[in-house]
PDB file of C-alpha atoms in Angstrom:
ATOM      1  CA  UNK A 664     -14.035  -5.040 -39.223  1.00 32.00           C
ATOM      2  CA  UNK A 665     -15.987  -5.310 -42.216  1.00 36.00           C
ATOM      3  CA  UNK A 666     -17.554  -8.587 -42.882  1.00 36.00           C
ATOM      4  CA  UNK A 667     -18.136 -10.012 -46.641  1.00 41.00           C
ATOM      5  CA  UNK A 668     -20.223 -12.713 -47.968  1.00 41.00           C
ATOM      6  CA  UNK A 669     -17.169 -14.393 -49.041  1.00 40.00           C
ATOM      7  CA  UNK A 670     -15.362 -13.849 -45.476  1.00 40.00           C
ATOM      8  CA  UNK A 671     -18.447 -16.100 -44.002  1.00 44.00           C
ATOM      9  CA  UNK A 672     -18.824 -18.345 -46.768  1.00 43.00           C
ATOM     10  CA  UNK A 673     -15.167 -19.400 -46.273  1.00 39.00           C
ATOM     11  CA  UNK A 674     -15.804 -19.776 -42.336  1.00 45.00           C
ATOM     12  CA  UNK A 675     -18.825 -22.201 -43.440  1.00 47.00           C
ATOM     13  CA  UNK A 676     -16.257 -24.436 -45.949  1.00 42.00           C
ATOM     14  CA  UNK A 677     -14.448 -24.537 -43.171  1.00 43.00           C
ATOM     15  CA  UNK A 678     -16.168 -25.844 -40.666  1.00 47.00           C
ATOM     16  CA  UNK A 679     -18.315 -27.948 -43.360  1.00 46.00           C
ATOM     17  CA  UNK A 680     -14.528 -29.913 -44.400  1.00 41.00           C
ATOM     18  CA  UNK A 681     -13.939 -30.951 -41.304  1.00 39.00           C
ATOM     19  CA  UNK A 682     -16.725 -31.539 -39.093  1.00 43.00           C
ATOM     20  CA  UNK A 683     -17.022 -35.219 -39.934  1.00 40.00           C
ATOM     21  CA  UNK A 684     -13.553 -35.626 -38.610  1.00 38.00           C
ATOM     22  CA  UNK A 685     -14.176 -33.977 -35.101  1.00 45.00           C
ATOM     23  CA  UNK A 686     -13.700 -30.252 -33.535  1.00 44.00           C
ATOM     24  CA  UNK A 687     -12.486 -27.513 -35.622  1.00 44.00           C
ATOM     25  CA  UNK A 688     -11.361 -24.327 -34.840  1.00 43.00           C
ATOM     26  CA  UNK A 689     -12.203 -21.426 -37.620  1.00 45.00           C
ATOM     27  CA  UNK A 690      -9.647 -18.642 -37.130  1.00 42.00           C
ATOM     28  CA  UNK A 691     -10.898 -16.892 -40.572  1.00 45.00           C
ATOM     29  CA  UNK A 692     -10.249 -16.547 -44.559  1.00 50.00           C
ATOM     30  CA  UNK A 693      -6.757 -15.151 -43.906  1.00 52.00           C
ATOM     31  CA  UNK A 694      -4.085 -16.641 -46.584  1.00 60.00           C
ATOM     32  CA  UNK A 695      -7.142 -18.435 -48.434  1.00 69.00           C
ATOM     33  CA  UNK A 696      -6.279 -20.039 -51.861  1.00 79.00           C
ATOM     34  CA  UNK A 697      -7.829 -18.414 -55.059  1.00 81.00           C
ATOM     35  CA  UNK A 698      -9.035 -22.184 -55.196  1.00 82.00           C
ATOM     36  CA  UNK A 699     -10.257 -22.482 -51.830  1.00 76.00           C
ATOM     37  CA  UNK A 700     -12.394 -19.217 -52.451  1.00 74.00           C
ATOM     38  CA  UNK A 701     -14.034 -20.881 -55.108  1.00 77.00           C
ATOM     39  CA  UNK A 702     -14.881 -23.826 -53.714  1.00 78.00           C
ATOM     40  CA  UNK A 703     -16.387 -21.405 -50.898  1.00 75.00           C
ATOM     41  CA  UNK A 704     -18.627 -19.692 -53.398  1.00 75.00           C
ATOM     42  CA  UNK A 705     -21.869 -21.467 -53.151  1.00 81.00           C
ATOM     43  CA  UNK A 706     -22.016 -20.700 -49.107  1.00 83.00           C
ATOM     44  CA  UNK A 707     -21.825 -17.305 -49.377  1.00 84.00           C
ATOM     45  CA  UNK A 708     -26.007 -17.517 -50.433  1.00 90.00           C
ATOM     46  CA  UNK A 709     -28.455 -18.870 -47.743  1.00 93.00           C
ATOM     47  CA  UNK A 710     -28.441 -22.663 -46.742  1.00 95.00           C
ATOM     48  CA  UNK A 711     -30.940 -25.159 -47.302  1.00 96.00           C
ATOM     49  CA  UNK A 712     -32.484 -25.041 -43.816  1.00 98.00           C
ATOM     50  CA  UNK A 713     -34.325 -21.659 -42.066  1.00 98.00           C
ATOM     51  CA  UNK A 714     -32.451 -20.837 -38.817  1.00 98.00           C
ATOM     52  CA  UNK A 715     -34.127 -21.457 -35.449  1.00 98.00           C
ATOM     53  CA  UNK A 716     -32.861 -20.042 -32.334  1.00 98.00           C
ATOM     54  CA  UNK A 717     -33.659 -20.563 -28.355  1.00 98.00           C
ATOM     55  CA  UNK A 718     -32.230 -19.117 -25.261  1.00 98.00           C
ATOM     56  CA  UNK A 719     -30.594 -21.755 -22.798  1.00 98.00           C
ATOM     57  CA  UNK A 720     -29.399 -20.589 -19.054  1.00 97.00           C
ATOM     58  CA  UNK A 721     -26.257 -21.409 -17.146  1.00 97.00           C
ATOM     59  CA  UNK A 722     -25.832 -20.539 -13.741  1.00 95.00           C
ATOM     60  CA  UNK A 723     -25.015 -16.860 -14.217  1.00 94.00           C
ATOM     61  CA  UNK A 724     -25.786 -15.982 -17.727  1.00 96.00           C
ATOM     62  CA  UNK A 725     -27.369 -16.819 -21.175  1.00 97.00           C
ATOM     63  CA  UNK A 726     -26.474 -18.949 -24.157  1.00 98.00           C
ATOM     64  CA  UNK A 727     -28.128 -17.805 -27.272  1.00 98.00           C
ATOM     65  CA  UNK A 728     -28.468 -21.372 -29.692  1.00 98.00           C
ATOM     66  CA  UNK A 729     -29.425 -20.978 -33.468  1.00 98.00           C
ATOM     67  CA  UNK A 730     -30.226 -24.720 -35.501  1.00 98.00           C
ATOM     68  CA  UNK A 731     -31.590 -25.612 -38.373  1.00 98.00           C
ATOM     69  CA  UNK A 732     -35.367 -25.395 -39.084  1.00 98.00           C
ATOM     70  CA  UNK A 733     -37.630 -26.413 -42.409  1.00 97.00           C
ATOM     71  CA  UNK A 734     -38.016 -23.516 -44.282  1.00 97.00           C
ATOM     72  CA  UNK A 735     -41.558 -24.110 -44.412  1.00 97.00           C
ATOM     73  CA  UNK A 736     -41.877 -23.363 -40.304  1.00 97.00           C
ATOM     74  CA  UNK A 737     -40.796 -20.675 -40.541  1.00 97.00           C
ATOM     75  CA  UNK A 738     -43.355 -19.122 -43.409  1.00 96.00           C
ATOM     76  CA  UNK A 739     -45.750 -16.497 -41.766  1.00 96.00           C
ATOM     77  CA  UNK A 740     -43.346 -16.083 -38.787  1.00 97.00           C
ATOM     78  CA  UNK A 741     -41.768 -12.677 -37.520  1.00 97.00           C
ATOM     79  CA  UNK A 742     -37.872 -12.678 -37.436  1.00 98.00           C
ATOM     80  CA  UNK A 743     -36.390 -12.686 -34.419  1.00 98.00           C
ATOM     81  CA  UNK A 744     -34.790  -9.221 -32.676  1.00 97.00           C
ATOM     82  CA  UNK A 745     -32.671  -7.901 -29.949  1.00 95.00           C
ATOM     83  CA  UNK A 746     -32.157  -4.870 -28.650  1.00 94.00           C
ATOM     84  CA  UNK A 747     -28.445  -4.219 -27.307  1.00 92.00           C
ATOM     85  CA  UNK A 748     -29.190  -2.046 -24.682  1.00 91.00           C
ATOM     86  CA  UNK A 749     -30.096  -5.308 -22.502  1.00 90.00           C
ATOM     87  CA  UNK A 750     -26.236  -6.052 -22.307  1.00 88.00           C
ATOM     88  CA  UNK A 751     -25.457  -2.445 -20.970  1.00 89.00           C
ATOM     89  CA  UNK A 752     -25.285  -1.923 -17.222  1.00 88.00           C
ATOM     90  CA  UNK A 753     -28.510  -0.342 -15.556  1.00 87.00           C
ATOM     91  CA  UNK A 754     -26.793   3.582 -15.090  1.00 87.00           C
ATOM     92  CA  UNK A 755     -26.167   3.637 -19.404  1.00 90.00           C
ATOM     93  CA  UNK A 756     -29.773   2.450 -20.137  1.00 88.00           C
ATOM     94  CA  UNK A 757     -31.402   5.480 -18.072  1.00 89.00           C
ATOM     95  CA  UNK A 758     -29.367   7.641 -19.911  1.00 90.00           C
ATOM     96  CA  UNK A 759     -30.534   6.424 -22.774  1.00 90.00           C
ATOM     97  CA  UNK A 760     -33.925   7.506 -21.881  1.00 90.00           C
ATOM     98  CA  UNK A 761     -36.723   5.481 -23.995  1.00 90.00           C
ATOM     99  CA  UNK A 762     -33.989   5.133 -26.749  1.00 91.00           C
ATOM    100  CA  UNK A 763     -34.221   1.327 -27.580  1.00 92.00           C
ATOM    101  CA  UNK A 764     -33.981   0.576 -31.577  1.00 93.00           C
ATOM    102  CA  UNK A 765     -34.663  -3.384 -32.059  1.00 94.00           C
ATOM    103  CA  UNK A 766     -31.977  -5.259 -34.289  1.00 96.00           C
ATOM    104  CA  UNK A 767     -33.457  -8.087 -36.265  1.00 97.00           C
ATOM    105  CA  UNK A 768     -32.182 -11.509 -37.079  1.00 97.00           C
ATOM    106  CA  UNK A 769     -32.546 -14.086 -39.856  1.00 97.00           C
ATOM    107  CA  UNK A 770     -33.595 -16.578 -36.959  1.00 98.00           C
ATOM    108  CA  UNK A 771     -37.064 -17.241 -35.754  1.00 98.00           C
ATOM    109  CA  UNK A 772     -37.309 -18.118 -32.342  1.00 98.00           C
ATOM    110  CA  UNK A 773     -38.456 -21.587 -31.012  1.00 92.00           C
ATOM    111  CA  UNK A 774     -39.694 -22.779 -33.974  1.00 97.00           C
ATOM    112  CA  UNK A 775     -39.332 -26.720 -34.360  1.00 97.00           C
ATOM    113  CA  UNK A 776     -36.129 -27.872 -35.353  1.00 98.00           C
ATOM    114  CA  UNK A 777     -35.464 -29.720 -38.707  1.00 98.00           C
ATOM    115  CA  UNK A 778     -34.909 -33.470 -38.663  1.00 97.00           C
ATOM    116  CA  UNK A 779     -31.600 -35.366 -38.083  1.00 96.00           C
ATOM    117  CA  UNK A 780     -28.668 -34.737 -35.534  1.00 96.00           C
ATOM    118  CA  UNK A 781     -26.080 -31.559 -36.505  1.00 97.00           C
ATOM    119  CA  UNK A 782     -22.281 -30.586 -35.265  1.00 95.00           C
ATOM    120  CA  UNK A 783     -22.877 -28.369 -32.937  1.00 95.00           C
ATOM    121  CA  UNK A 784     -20.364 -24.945 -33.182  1.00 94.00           C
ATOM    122  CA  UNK A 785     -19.433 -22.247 -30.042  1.00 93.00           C
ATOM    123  CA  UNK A 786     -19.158 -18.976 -30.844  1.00 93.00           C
ATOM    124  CA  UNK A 787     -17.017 -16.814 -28.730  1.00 92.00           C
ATOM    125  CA  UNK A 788     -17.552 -13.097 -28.946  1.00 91.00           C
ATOM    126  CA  UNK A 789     -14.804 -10.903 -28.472  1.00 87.00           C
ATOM    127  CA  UNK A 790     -14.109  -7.747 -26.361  1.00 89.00           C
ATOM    128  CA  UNK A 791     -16.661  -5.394 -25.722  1.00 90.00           C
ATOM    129  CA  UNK A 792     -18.935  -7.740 -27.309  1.00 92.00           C
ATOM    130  CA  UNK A 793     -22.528  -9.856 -26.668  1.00 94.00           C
ATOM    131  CA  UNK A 794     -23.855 -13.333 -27.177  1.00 95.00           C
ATOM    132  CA  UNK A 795     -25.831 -11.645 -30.212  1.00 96.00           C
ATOM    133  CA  UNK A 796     -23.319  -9.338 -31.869  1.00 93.00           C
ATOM    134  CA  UNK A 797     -22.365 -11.946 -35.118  1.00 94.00           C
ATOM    135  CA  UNK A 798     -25.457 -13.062 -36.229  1.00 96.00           C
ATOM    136  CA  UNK A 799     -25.132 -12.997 -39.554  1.00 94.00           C
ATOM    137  CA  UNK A 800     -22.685 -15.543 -39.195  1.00 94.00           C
ATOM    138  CA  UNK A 801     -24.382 -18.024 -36.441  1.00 96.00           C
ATOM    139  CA  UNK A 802     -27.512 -17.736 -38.574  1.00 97.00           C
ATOM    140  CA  UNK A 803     -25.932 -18.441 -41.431  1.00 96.00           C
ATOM    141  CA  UNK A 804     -24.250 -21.662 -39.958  1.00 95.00           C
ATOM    142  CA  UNK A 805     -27.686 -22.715 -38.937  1.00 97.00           C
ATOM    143  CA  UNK A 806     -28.806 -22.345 -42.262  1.00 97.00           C
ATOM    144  CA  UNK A 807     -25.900 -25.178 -43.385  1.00 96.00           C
ATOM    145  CA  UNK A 808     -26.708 -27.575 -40.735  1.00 96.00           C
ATOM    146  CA  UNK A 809     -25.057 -26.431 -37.556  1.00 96.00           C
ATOM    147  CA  UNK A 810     -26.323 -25.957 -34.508  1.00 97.00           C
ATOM    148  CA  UNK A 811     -24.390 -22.772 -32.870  1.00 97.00           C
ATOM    149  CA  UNK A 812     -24.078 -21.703 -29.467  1.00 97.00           C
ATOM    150  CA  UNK A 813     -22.952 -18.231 -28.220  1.00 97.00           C
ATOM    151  CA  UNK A 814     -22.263 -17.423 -24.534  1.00 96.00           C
ATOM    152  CA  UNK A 815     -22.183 -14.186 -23.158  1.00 94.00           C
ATOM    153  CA  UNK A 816     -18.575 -14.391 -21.859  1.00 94.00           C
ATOM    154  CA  UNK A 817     -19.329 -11.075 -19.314  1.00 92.00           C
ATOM    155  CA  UNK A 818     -15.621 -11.038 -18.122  1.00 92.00           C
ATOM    156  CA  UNK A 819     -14.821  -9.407 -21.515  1.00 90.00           C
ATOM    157  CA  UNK A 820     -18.489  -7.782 -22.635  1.00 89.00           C
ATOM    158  CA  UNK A 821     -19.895  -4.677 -23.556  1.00 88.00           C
ATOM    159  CA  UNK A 822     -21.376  -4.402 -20.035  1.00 85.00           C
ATOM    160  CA  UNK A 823     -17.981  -5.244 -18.218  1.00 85.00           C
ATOM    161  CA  UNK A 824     -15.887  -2.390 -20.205  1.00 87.00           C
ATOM    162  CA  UNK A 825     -18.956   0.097 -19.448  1.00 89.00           C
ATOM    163  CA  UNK A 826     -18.464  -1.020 -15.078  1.00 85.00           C
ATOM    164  CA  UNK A 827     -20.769  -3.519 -15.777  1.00 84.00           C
ATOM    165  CA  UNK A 828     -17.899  -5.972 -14.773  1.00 84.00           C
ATOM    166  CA  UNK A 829     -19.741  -9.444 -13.077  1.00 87.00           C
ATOM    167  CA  UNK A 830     -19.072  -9.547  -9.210  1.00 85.00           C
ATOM    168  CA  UNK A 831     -17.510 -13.627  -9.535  1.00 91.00           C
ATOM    169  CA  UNK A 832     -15.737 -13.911 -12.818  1.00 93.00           C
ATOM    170  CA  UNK A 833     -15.241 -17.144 -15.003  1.00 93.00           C
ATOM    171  CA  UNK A 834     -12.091 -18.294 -16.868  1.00 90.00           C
ATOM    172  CA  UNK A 835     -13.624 -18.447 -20.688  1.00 87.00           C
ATOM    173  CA  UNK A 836     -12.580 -22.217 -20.441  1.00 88.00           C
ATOM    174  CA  UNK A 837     -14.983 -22.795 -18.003  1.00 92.00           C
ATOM    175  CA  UNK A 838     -17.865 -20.722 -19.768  1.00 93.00           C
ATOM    176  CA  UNK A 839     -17.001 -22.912 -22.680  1.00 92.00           C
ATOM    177  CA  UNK A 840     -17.265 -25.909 -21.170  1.00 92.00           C
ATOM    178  CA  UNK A 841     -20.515 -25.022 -19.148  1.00 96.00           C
ATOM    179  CA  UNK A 842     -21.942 -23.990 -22.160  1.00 96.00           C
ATOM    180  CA  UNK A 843     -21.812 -27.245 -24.347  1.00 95.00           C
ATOM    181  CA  UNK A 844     -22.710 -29.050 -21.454  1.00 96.00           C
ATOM    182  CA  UNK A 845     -25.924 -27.168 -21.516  1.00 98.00           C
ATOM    183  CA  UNK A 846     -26.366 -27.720 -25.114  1.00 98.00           C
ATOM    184  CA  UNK A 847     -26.188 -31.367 -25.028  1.00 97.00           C
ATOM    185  CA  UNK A 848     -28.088 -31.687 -21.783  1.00 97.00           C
ATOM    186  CA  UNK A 849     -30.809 -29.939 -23.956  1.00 98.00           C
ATOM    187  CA  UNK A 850     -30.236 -32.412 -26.823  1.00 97.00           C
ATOM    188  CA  UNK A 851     -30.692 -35.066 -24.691  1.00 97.00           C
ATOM    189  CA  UNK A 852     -34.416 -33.788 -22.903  1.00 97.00           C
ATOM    190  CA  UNK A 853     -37.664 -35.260 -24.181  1.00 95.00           C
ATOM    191  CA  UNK A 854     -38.734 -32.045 -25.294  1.00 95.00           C
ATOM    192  CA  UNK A 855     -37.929 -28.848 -26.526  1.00 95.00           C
ATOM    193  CA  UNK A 856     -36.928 -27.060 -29.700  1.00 96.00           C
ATOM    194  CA  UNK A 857     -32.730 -28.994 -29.097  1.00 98.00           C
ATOM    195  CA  UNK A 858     -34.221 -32.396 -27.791  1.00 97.00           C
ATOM    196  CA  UNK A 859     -32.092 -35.012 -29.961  1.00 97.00           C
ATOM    197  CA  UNK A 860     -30.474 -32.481 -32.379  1.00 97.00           C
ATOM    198  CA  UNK A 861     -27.109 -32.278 -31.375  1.00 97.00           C
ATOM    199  CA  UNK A 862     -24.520 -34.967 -32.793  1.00 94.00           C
ATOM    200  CA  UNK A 863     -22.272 -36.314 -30.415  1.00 87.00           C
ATOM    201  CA  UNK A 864     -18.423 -35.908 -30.642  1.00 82.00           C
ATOM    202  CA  UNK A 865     -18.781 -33.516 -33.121  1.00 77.00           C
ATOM    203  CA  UNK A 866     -17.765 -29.931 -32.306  1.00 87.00           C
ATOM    204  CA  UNK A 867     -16.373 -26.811 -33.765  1.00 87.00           C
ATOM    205  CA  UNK A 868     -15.090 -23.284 -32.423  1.00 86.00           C
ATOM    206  CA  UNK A 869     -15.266 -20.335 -33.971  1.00 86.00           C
ATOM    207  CA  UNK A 870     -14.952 -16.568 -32.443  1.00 84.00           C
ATOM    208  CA  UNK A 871     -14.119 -13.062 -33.091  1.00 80.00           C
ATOM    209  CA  UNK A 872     -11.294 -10.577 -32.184  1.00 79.00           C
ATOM    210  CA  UNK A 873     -10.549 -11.218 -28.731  1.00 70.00           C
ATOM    211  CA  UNK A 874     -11.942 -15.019 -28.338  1.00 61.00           C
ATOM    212  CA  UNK A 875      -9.297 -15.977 -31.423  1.00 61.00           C
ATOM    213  CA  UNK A 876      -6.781 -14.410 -29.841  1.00 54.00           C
ATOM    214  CA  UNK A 877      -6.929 -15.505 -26.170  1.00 55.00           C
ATOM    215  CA  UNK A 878     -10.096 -18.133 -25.281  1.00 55.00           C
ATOM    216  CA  UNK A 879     -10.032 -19.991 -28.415  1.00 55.00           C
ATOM    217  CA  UNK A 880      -6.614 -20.839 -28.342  1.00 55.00           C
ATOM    218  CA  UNK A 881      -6.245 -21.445 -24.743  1.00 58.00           C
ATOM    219  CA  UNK A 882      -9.262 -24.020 -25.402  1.00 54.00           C
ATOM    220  CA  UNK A 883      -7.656 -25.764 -27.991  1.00 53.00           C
ATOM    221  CA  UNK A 884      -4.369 -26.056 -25.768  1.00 54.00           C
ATOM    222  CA  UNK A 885      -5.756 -27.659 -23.066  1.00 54.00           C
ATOM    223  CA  UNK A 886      -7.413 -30.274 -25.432  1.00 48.00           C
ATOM    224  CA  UNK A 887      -4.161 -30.603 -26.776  1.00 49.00           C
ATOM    225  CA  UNK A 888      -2.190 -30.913 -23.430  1.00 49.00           C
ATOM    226  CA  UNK A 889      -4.608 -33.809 -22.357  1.00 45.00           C
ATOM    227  CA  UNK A 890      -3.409 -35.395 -25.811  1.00 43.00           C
ATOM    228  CA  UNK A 891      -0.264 -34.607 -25.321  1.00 38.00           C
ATOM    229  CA  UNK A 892       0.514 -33.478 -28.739  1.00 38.00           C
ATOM    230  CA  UNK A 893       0.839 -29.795 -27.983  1.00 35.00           C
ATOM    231  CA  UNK A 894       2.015 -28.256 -31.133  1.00 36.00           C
ATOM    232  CA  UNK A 895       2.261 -24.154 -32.089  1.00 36.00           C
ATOM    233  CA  UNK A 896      -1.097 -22.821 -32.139  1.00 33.00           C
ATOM    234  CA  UNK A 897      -1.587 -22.236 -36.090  1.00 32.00           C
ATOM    235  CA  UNK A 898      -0.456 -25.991 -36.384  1.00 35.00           C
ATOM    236  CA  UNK A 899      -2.857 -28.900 -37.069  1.00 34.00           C
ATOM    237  CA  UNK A 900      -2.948 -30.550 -33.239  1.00 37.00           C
ATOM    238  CA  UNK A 901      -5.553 -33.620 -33.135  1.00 35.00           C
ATOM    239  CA  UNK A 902      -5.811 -35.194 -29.938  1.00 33.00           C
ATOM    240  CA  UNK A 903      -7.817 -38.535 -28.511  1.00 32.00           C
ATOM    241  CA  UNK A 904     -10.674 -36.419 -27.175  1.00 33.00           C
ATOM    242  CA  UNK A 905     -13.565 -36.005 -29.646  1.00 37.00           C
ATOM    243  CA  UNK A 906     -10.749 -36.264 -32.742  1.00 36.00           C
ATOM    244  CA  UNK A 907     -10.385 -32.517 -31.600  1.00 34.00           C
ATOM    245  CA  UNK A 908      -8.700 -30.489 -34.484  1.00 34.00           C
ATOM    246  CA  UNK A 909      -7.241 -27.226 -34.833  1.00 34.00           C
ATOM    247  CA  UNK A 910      -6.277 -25.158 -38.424  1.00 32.00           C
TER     248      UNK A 910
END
């Protein structure tokens, strides 16, 4: 899938229209207005913050975390890279040889983090994919004031569909919910690149191929249950936990 400026840009409107209210899930530009791509325009360039990121640890993987930065610690600093050989199991990378090209970022990593509290936004990657695979777009939330967390959800990854597969797998509801506990335990430390940036009750969900189709909905469901208010899954569904909203 090809990915435009204007395909993130609407993502960012978005998310940006209804964070104040509570959660929101993003499931893409698909049937957007003429009007609503204008009023999307001005995201499509870079935000007014730099995008930081950090690497957090839950019990049996990672959780990459982008926020925003000041542009101005950032000047002088080498953008961050991965290489995505590191999510491919052990008997693929020897084949590979010393074949190891690095991918860089628009983040730079662990630089401080700009003033104020932001939403803070999971990103689910979909099959065959990694924590790392859409940043462009968790950057580029970053940039607008977000603080974005992606989870390597193994049970579906690039590693798993290569025999890679993790011995004790996780329902993705659980890796969700593991992974914004982490997030806001690190908002709430004394220190470290996180420590009070996070806002509370405000989050957002937002994925790619697989994760729309199966972990992001089943997420919103549940939230939804607990409110009893289920309604179909392309249906606005608030509920009375965190003002929880899906469109």
């Amino acid at each position: 899938m090809k990915f435009t400026p204007s395909v993130t840009a609407f993502a960012v409107t978005a998310i940006a229209a209804t964070a104040a209210t509570g959660a929101v899930v993003v499931a893409g530009p698909a049937g957007a207005t003429p009007a609503q791509v204008a009023k999307a325009a001005p995201y499509a360039k870079p935000g007014p913050y730099a995008a930081g990121v950090t690497t957090l640890s839950l019990d049996d993987r990672k959780v990459e975390v982008w926020y925003p930065a000041t542009k101005s610690s950032v000047q002088g600093k080498t953008r961050d890279s991965y290489y995505i050989r590191d999510w491919l199991p052990p008997g693929i990378q020897q084949l590979l040889g010393k074949v190891n090209p690095p991918f860089r970022t628009d983040a730079y990593r662990a630089v401080p983090a700009a003033k104020g509290a932001f939403p803070l936004i999971v990103f689910e990657h979909g099959f065959g994919g990694y924590r790392d695979q859409s940043t462009f777009l968790t950057t580029h939330l970053a940039q607008w004031g977000f603080v974005v967390a992606s989870p390597d959800f193994l049970e579906r990854g690039l590693a798993a569909q290569l025999g890679g597969a993790p011995a004790t797998p996780k329902p993705g509801l659980q890796v969700f919910d593991e992974t914004v506990a982490a997030v806001r335990t690190a908002s709430a430390a004394k220190r470290g690149p996180l420590s009070g940036r996070v806002k509370s009750g405000k989050l957002g969900i937002t994925g790619h191929s697989a994760s729309v189709a199966g972990t992001i909905f089943d997420d919103v469901e549940d939230f939804c249950e607990v409110g009893n208010q289920v309604q179909d899954t392309f249906q606005l569904c608030t509920t009375t936990i965190d003002g929880y909203t899906e469109i």
